Coordinates of C-alpha atoms and ligand atoms in Angstrom, one line a residue:
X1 CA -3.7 8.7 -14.9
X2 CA -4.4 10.7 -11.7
X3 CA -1.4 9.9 -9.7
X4 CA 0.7 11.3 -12.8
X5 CA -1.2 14.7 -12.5
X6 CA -0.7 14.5 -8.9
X7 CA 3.4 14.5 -8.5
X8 CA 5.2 17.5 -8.1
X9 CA 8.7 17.5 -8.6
X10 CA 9.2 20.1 -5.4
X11 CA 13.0 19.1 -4.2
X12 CA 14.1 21.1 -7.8
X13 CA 16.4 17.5 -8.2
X14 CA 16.6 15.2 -11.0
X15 CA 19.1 11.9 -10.6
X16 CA 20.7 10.9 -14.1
X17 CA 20.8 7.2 -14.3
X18 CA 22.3 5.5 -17.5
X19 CA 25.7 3.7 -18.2
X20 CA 26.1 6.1 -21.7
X21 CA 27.8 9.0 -20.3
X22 CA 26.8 10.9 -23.6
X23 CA 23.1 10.1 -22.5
X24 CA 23.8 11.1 -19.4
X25 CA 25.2 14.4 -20.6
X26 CA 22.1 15.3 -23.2
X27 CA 19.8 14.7 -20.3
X28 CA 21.7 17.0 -17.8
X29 CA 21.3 19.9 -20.3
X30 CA 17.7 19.1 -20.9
X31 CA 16.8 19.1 -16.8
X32 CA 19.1 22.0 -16.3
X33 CA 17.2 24.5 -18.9
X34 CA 13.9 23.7 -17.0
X35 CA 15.8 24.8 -14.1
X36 CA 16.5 21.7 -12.4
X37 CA 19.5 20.3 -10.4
X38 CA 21.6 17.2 -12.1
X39 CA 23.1 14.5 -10.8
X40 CA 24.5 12.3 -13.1
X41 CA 25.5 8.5 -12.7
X42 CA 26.9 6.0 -15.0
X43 CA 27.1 3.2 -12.5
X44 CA 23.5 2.1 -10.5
X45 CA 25.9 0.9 -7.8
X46 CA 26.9 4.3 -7.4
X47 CA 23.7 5.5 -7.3
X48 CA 22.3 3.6 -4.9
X49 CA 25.0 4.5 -2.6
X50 CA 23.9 6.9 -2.2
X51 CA 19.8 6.0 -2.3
X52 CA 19.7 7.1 1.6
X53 CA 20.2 10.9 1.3
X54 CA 18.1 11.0 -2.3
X55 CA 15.3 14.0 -1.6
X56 CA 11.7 13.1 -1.8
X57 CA 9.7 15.7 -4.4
X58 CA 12.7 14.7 -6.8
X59 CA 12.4 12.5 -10.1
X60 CA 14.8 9.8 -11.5
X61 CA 15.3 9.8 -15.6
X62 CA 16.4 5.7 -15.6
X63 CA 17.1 3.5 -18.3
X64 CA 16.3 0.0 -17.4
X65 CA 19.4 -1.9 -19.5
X66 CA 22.5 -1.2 -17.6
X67 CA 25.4 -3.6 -17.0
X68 CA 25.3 -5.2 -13.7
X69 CA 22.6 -4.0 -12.3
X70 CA 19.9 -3.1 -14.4
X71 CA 17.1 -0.7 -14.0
X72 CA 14.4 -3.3 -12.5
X73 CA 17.0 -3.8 -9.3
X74 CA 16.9 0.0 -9.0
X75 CA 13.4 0.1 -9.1
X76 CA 12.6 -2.7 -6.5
X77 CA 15.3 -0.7 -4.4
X78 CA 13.7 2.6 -4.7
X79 CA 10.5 0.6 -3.6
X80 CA 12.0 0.4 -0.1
X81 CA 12.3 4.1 0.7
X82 CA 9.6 5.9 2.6
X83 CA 9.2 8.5 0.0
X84 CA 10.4 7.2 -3.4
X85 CA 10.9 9.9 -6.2
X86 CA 9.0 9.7 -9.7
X87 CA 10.4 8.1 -12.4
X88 CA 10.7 8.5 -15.8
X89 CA 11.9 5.0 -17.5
X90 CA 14.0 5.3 -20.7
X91 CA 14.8 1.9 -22.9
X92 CA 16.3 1.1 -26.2
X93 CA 13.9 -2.3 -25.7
X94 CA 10.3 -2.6 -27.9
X95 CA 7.4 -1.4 -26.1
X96 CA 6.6 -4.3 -24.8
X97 CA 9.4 -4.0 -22.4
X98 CA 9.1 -1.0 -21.3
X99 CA 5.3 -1.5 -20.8
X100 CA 6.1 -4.5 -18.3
X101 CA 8.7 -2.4 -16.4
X102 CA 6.0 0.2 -15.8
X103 CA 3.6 -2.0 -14.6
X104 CA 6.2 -3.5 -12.3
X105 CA 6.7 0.2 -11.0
X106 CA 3.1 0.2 -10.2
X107 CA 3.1 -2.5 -8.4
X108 CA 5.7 -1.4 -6.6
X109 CA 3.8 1.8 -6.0
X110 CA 6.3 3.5 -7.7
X111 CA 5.5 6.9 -9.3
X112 CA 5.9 6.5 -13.2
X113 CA 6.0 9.8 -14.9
X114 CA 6.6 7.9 -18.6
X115 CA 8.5 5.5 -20.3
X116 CA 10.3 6.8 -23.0
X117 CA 12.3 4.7 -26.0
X118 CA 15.4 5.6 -27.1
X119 CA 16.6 7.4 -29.2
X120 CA 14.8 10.0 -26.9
X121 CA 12.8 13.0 -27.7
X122 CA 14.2 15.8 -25.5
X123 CA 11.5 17.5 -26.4
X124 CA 8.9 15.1 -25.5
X125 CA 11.2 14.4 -22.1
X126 CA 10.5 18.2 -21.5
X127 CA 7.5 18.3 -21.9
X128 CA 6.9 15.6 -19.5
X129 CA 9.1 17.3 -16.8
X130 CA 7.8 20.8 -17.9
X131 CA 4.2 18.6 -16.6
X132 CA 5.7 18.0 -13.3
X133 CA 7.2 21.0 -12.0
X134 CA 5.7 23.7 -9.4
X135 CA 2.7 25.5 -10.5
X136 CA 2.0 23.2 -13.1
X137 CA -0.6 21.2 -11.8
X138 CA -3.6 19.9 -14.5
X139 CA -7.1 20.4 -14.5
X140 CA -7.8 16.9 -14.1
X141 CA -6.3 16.9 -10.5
X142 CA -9.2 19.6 -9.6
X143 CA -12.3 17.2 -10.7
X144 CA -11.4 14.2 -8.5
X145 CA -11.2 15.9 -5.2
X146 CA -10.8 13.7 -2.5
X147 CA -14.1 12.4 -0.4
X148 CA -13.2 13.1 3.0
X149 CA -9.5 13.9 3.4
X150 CA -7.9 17.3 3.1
X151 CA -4.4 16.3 2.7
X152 CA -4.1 15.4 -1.3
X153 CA -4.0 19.7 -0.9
X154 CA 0.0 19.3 -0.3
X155 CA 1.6 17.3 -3.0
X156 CA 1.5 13.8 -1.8
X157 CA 5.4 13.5 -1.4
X158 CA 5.5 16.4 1.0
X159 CA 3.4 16.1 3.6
X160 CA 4.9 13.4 5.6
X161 CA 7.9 15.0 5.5
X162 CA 5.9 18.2 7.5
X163 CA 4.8 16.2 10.0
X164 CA 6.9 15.9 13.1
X165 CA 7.8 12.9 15.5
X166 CA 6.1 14.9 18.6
X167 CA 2.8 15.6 17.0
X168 CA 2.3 12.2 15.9
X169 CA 3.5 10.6 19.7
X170 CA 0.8 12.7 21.0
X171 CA -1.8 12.3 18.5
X172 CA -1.2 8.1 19.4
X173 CA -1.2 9.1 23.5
X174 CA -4.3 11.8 22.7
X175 CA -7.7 11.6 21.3
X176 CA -6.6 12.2 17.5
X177 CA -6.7 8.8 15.9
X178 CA -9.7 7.1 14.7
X179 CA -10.5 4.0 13.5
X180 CA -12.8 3.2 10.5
X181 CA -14.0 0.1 9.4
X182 CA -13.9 -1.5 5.9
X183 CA -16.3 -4.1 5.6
X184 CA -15.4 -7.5 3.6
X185 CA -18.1 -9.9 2.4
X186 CA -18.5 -13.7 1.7
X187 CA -19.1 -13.5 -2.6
X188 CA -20.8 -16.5 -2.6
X189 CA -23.7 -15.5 -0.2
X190 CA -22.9 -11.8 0.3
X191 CA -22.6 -12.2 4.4
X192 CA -20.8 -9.8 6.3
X193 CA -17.8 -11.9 7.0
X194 CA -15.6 -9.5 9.2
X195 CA -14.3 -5.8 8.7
X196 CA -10.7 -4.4 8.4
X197 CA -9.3 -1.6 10.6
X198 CA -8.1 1.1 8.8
X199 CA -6.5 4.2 11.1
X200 CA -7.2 7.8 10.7
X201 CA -5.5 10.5 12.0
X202 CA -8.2 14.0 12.9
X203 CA -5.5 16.0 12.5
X204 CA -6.5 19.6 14.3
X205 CA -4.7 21.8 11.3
X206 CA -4.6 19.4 8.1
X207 CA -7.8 17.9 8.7
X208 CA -7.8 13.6 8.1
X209 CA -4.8 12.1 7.5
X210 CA -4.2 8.7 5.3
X211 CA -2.7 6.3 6.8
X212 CA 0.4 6.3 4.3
X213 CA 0.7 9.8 4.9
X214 CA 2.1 8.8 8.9
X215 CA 2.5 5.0 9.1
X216 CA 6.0 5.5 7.7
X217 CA 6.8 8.1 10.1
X218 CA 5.4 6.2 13.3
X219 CA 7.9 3.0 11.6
X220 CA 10.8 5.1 11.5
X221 CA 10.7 6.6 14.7
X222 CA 9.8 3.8 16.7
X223 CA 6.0 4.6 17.6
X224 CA 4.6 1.7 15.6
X225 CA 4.4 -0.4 18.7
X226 CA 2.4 2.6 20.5
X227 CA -0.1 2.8 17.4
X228 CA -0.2 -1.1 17.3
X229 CA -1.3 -1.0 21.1
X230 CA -3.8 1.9 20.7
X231 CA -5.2 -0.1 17.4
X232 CA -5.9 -3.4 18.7
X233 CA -7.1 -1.5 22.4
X234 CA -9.6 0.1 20.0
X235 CA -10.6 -3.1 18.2
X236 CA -11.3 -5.1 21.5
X237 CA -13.5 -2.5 22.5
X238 CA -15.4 -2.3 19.1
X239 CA -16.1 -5.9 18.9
X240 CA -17.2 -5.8 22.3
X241 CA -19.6 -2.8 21.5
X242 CA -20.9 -4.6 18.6
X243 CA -21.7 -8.1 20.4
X244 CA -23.8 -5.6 22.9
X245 CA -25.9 -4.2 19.3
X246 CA -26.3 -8.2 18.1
X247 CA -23.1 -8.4 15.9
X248 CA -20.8 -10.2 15.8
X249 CA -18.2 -9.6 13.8
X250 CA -14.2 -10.6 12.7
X251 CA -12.0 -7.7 12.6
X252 CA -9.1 -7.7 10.6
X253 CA -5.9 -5.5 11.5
X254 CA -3.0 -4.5 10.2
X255 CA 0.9 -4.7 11.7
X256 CA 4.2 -3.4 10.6
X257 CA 7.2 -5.2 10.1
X258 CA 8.6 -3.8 12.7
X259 CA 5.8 -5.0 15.2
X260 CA 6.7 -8.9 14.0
X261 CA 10.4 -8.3 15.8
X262 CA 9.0 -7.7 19.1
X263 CA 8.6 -11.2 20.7
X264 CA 6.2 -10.5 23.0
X265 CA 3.5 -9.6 20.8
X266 CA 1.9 -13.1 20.8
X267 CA 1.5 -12.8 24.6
X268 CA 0.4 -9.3 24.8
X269 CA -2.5 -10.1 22.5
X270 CA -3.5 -13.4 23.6
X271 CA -4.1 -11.0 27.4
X272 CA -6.0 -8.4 25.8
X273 CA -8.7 -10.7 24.0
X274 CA -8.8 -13.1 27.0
X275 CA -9.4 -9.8 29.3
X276 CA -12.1 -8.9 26.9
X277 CA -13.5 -12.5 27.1
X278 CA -13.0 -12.5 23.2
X279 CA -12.3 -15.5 21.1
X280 CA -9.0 -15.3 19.4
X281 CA -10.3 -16.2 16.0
X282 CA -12.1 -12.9 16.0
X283 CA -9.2 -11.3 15.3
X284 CA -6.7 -11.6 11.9
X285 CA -3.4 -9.7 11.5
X286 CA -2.4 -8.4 8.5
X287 CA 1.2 -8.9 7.4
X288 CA 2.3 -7.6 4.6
X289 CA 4.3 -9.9 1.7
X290 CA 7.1 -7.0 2.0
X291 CA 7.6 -7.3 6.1
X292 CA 8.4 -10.5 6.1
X293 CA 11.5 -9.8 4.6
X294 CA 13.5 -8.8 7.5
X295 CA 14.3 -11.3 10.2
X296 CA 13.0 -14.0 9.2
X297 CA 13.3 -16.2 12.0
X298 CA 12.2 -14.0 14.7
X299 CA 9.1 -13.3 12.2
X300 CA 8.4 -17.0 11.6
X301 CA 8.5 -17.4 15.2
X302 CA 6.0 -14.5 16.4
X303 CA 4.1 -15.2 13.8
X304 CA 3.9 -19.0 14.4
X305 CA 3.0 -18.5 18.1
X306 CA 0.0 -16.1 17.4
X307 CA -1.4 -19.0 15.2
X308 CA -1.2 -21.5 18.5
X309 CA -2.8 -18.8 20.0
X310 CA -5.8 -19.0 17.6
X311 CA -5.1 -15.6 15.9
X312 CA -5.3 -15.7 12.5
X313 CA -2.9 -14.4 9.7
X314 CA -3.5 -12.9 6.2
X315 CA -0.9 -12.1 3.9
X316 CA -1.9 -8.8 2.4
X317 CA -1.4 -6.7 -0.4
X318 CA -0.2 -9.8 -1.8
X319 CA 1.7 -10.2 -5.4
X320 CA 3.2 -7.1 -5.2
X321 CA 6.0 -8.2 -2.2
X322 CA 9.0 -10.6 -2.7
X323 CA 8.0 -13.5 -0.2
X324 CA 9.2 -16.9 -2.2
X325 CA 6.4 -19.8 -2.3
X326 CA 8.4 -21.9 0.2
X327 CA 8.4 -18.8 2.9
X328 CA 4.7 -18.6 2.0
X329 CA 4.1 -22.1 2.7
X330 CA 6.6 -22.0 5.7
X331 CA 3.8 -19.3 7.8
X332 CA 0.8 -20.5 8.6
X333 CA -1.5 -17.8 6.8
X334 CA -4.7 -18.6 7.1
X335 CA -6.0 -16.1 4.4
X336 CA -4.2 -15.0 1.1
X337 CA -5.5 -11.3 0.3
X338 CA -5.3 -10.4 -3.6
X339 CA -3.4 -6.7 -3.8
X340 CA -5.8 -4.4 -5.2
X341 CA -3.4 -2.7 -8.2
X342 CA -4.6 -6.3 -9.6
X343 CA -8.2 -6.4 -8.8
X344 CA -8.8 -2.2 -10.0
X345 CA -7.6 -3.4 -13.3
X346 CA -8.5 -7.0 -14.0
X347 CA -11.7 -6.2 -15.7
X348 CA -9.9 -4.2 -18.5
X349 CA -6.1 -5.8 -18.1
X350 CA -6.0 -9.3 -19.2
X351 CA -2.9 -10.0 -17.6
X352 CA -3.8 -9.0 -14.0
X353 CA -6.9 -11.0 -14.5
X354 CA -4.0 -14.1 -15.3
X355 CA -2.6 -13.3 -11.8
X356 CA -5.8 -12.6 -10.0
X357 CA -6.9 -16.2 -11.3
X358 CA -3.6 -17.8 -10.6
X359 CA -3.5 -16.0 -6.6
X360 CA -6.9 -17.5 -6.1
X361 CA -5.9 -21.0 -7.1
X362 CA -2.5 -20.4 -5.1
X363 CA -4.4 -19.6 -2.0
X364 CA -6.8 -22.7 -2.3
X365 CA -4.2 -24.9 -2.8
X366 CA -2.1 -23.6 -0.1
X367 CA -5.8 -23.8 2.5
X368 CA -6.2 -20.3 2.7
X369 CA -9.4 -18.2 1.9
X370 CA -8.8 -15.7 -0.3
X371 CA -9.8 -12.2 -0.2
X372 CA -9.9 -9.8 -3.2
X373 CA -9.3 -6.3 -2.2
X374 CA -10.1 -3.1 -4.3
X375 CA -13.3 -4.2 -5.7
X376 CA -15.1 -1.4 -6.9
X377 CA -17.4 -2.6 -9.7
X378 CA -20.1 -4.9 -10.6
X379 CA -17.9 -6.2 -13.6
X380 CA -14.9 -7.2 -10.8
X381 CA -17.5 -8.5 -8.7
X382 CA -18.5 -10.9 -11.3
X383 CA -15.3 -12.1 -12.3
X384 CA -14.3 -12.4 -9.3
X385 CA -17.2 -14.6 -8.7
X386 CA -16.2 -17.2 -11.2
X387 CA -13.4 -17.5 -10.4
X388 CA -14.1 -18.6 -7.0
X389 CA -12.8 -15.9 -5.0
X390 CA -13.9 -16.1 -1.5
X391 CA -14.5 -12.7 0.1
X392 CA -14.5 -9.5 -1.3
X393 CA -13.6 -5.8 -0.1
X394 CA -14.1 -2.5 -1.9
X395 CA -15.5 0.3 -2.7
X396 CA -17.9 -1.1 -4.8
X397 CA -19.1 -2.9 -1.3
X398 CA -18.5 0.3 1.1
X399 CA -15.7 2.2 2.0
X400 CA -14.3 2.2 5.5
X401 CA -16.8 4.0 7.7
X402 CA -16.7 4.9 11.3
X403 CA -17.2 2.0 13.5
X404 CA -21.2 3.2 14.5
X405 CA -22.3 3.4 11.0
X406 CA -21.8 -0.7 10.2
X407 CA -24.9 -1.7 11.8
X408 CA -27.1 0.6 10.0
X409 CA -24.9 0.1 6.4
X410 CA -25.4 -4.0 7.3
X411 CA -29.0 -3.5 7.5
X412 CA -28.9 -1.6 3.8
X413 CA -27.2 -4.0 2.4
X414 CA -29.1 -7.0 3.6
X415 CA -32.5 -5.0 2.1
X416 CA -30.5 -4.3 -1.2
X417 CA -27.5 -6.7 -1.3
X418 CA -25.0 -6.3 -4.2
X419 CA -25.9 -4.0 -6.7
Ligands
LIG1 P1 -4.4 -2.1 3.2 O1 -4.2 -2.9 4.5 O2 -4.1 -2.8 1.9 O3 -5.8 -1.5 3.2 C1 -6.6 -1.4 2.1 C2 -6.6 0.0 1.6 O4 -7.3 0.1 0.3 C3 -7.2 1.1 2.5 O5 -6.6 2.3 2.3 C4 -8.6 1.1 1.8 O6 -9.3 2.3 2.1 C5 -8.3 1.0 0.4 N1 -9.4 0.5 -0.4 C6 -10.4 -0.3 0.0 N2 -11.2 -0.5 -1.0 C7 -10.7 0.1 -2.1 C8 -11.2 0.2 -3.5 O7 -12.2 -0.4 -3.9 N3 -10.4 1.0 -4.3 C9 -9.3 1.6 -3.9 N4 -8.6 2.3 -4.8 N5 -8.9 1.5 -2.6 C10 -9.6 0.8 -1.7 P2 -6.1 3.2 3.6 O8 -7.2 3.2 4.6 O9 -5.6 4.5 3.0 O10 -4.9 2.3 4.1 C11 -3.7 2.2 3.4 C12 -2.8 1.3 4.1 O11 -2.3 1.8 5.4 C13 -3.4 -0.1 4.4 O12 -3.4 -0.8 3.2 C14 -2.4 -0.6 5.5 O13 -1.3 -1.2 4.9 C15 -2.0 0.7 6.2 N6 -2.7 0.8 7.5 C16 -4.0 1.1 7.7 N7 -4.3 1.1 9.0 C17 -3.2 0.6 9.6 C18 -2.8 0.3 11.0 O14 -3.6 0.4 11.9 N8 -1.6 -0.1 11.2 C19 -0.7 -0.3 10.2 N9 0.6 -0.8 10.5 N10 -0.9 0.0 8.9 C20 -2.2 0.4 8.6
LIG2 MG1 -4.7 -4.5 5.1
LIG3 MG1 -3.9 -4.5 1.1

């Protein structure tokens, strides 16, 4: 799998996690002769102690049955940094275990190196490291260069430790973010129904940024309520400009957790679409399943309020958060959108199909449309289709495109429609 290729471990760390200190011992001298630091722990409440200072471009050897707290806690913690490390999972369970864990990982957008069963093979282990040190990267990561974006160059785990607080402040206050557009269609008919905002940064030295690569950084050092503002400044306009070319169009855009504890959200927006002389129910926030697990109250009650307003709410990236059915059926979402880890693989996974099937229904039940994101072949498309799915978004559609080339991409794909 690409991703795999992709990791370096650069921070020269690996963490030792399992309760067998004789484990723990055979691994040290295994990640030590490839030249790596140790740290060794026979207790996961030690270890995630100390989960704060852990050094992104590291890689965690974890074995998933531990007393206590077992190797699936540790991953949903790791989950919650910034910049997780890789893993490599380690079980004494049957395969079918360890297979489930690693799909959980995924899910959790963890980095899974391999899952290995005990009794180990150190020297399958070192190969696997051996794979993921410095100046080891595969051929394969050379064929899939990236479409647009310069910045899968770094390893991925680095470059959002490079860039600073100040360049990013003025990038938000400058002319250096952009917005594209990700179109999302009705299955049933194929009608434009509305388009998502996705942000870009121009970077002047490193070229376009992902969003992953500085969302983090704007959460953690409070500018996520100066991006929010720019965002949804820029998506007033755009709907505007497109009512002037003869379309009109939903826009879709996403928040942070951190924008749901500021109370005064609901107001602020309700004044910039009145001031625009927009209707509110052109716009829908995205939440995603994992911000809603903060403050809860404070989120259930900014969240609440932009629904009196007429704004509507989708749930996104959901199935791979935490949110409980009763907190789901506690926020008035109006829209339920499928993560895509499910929807890339249901055609070939029989299992994400299950869930796929089982969100749909979940959404309908609950009143929501549902929205299948990552759709990015005729196969999905289909199955997808039966199983009632209501809009779909992917690459198989379009991928996000500046906000001047929609009209002319509508046009082509009213002449040719889904392919
Ligand atoms: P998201 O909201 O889940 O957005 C969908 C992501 O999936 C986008 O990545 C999109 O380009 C990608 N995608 C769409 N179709 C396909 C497909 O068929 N296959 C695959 N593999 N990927 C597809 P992008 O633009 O890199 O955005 C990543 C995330 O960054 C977004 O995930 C969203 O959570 C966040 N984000 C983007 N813009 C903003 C923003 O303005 N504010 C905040 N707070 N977050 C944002
Ligand atoms: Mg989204
Ligand atoms: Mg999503």
């Amino acid at each position: 799998m690409a991703t795999k290729d992709l990791y370096v471990i650069s921070a020269g760390i690996a963490y030792l996690l399992d309760d067998e200190e004789d484990i723990v011992n055979i691994l040290r001298d295994v990640v030590e002769s490839l030249g790596l630091q140790a740290r060794g722990f026979t207790c996961a409440a030690d270890f995630l102690a100390q989960l704060s200072e852990m050094q992104a471009g590291s890689v965690i050897l974890l074995d998933l049955q531990m007393p206590k707290i077992d190797g699936i806690e540790v991953m949903r913690r790791l989950a919650t940094l910034p910049t997780p490390p890789a893993l490599i999972l380690i079980s004494g369970h049957d395969a079918g275990v360890l297979y489930a864990a690693e799909k959980l990982g995924r899910a959790h957008r963890l980095e899974i190196l391999a899952s290995l069963h005990k009794p180990l093979r150190l020297a399958q282990l070192q190969e696997v490291i051996a794979r993921h040190l410095p100046g080891q990267r595969s051929a394969s990561e050379g064929e899939s260069a990236p479409q647009r974006a310069v910045l899968h160059d770094t390893a991925p785990t680095l470059l959002p430790l490079l860039l600073k607080r100040e360049e990013l402040a003025a990038a938000i206050a400058g002319q250096q973010l952009v917005l594209y557009y990700q179109p999302q269609v009705e299955m049933a008919s194929g009608r434009l129904a509305g388009v998502e905002a996705l942000v870009r940064w121009q970077h002047p030295e490193r070229g376009e940024l992902l969003p992953d690569c500085f969302i983090p950084l704007a959460e953690q050092e409070g500018l996520i309520g100066d991006l929010t503002h720019w965002v949804m400044n820029q998506v007033v306009q755009q709907i505007g400009t497109w009512e002037k070319a003869g379309l009109r169009v939903t826009v879709s855009a996403n928040i942070s957790a951190n924008n749901i504890t500021s109370l005064t959200l609901p107001e602020q927006l309700s004044t910039l679409l009145s001031e625009h002389r927009l209707d509110p129910t052109r716009l829908t926030l995205e939440v995603t399943e994992s911000a809603l697990m903060g403050e809860l109250v404070t989120s259930l009650d900014i969240l609440t309020r932009l629904r009196l307003k007429g704004i509507r709410l989708s749930i996104d990236d959901f199935g791979t958060g935490y949110s409980s059915l009763s907190q789901l059926h506690r926020v008035p979402f109006t829209e339920l959108k499928i993560d895509r880890t499910f929807v890339t693989t249901m055609a070939q996974d029989s299992e994400a199909r299950s869930i796929v099937k089982t969100c749909v229904l979940l959404g309908h039940e609950l009143d929501m449309q549902v929205v299948a994101e990552g759709v990015e072949d005729r196969a999905t498309w289909d199955l997808l289709t039966d199983l009632g799915c209501d809009l779909a978004q992917g690459y198989h559609i379009a991928r996000a495109m500046p906000g001047e080339e929609i009209l002319p991409w509508l046009q082509r794909w009213m002449m040719a429609g889904v392919e």
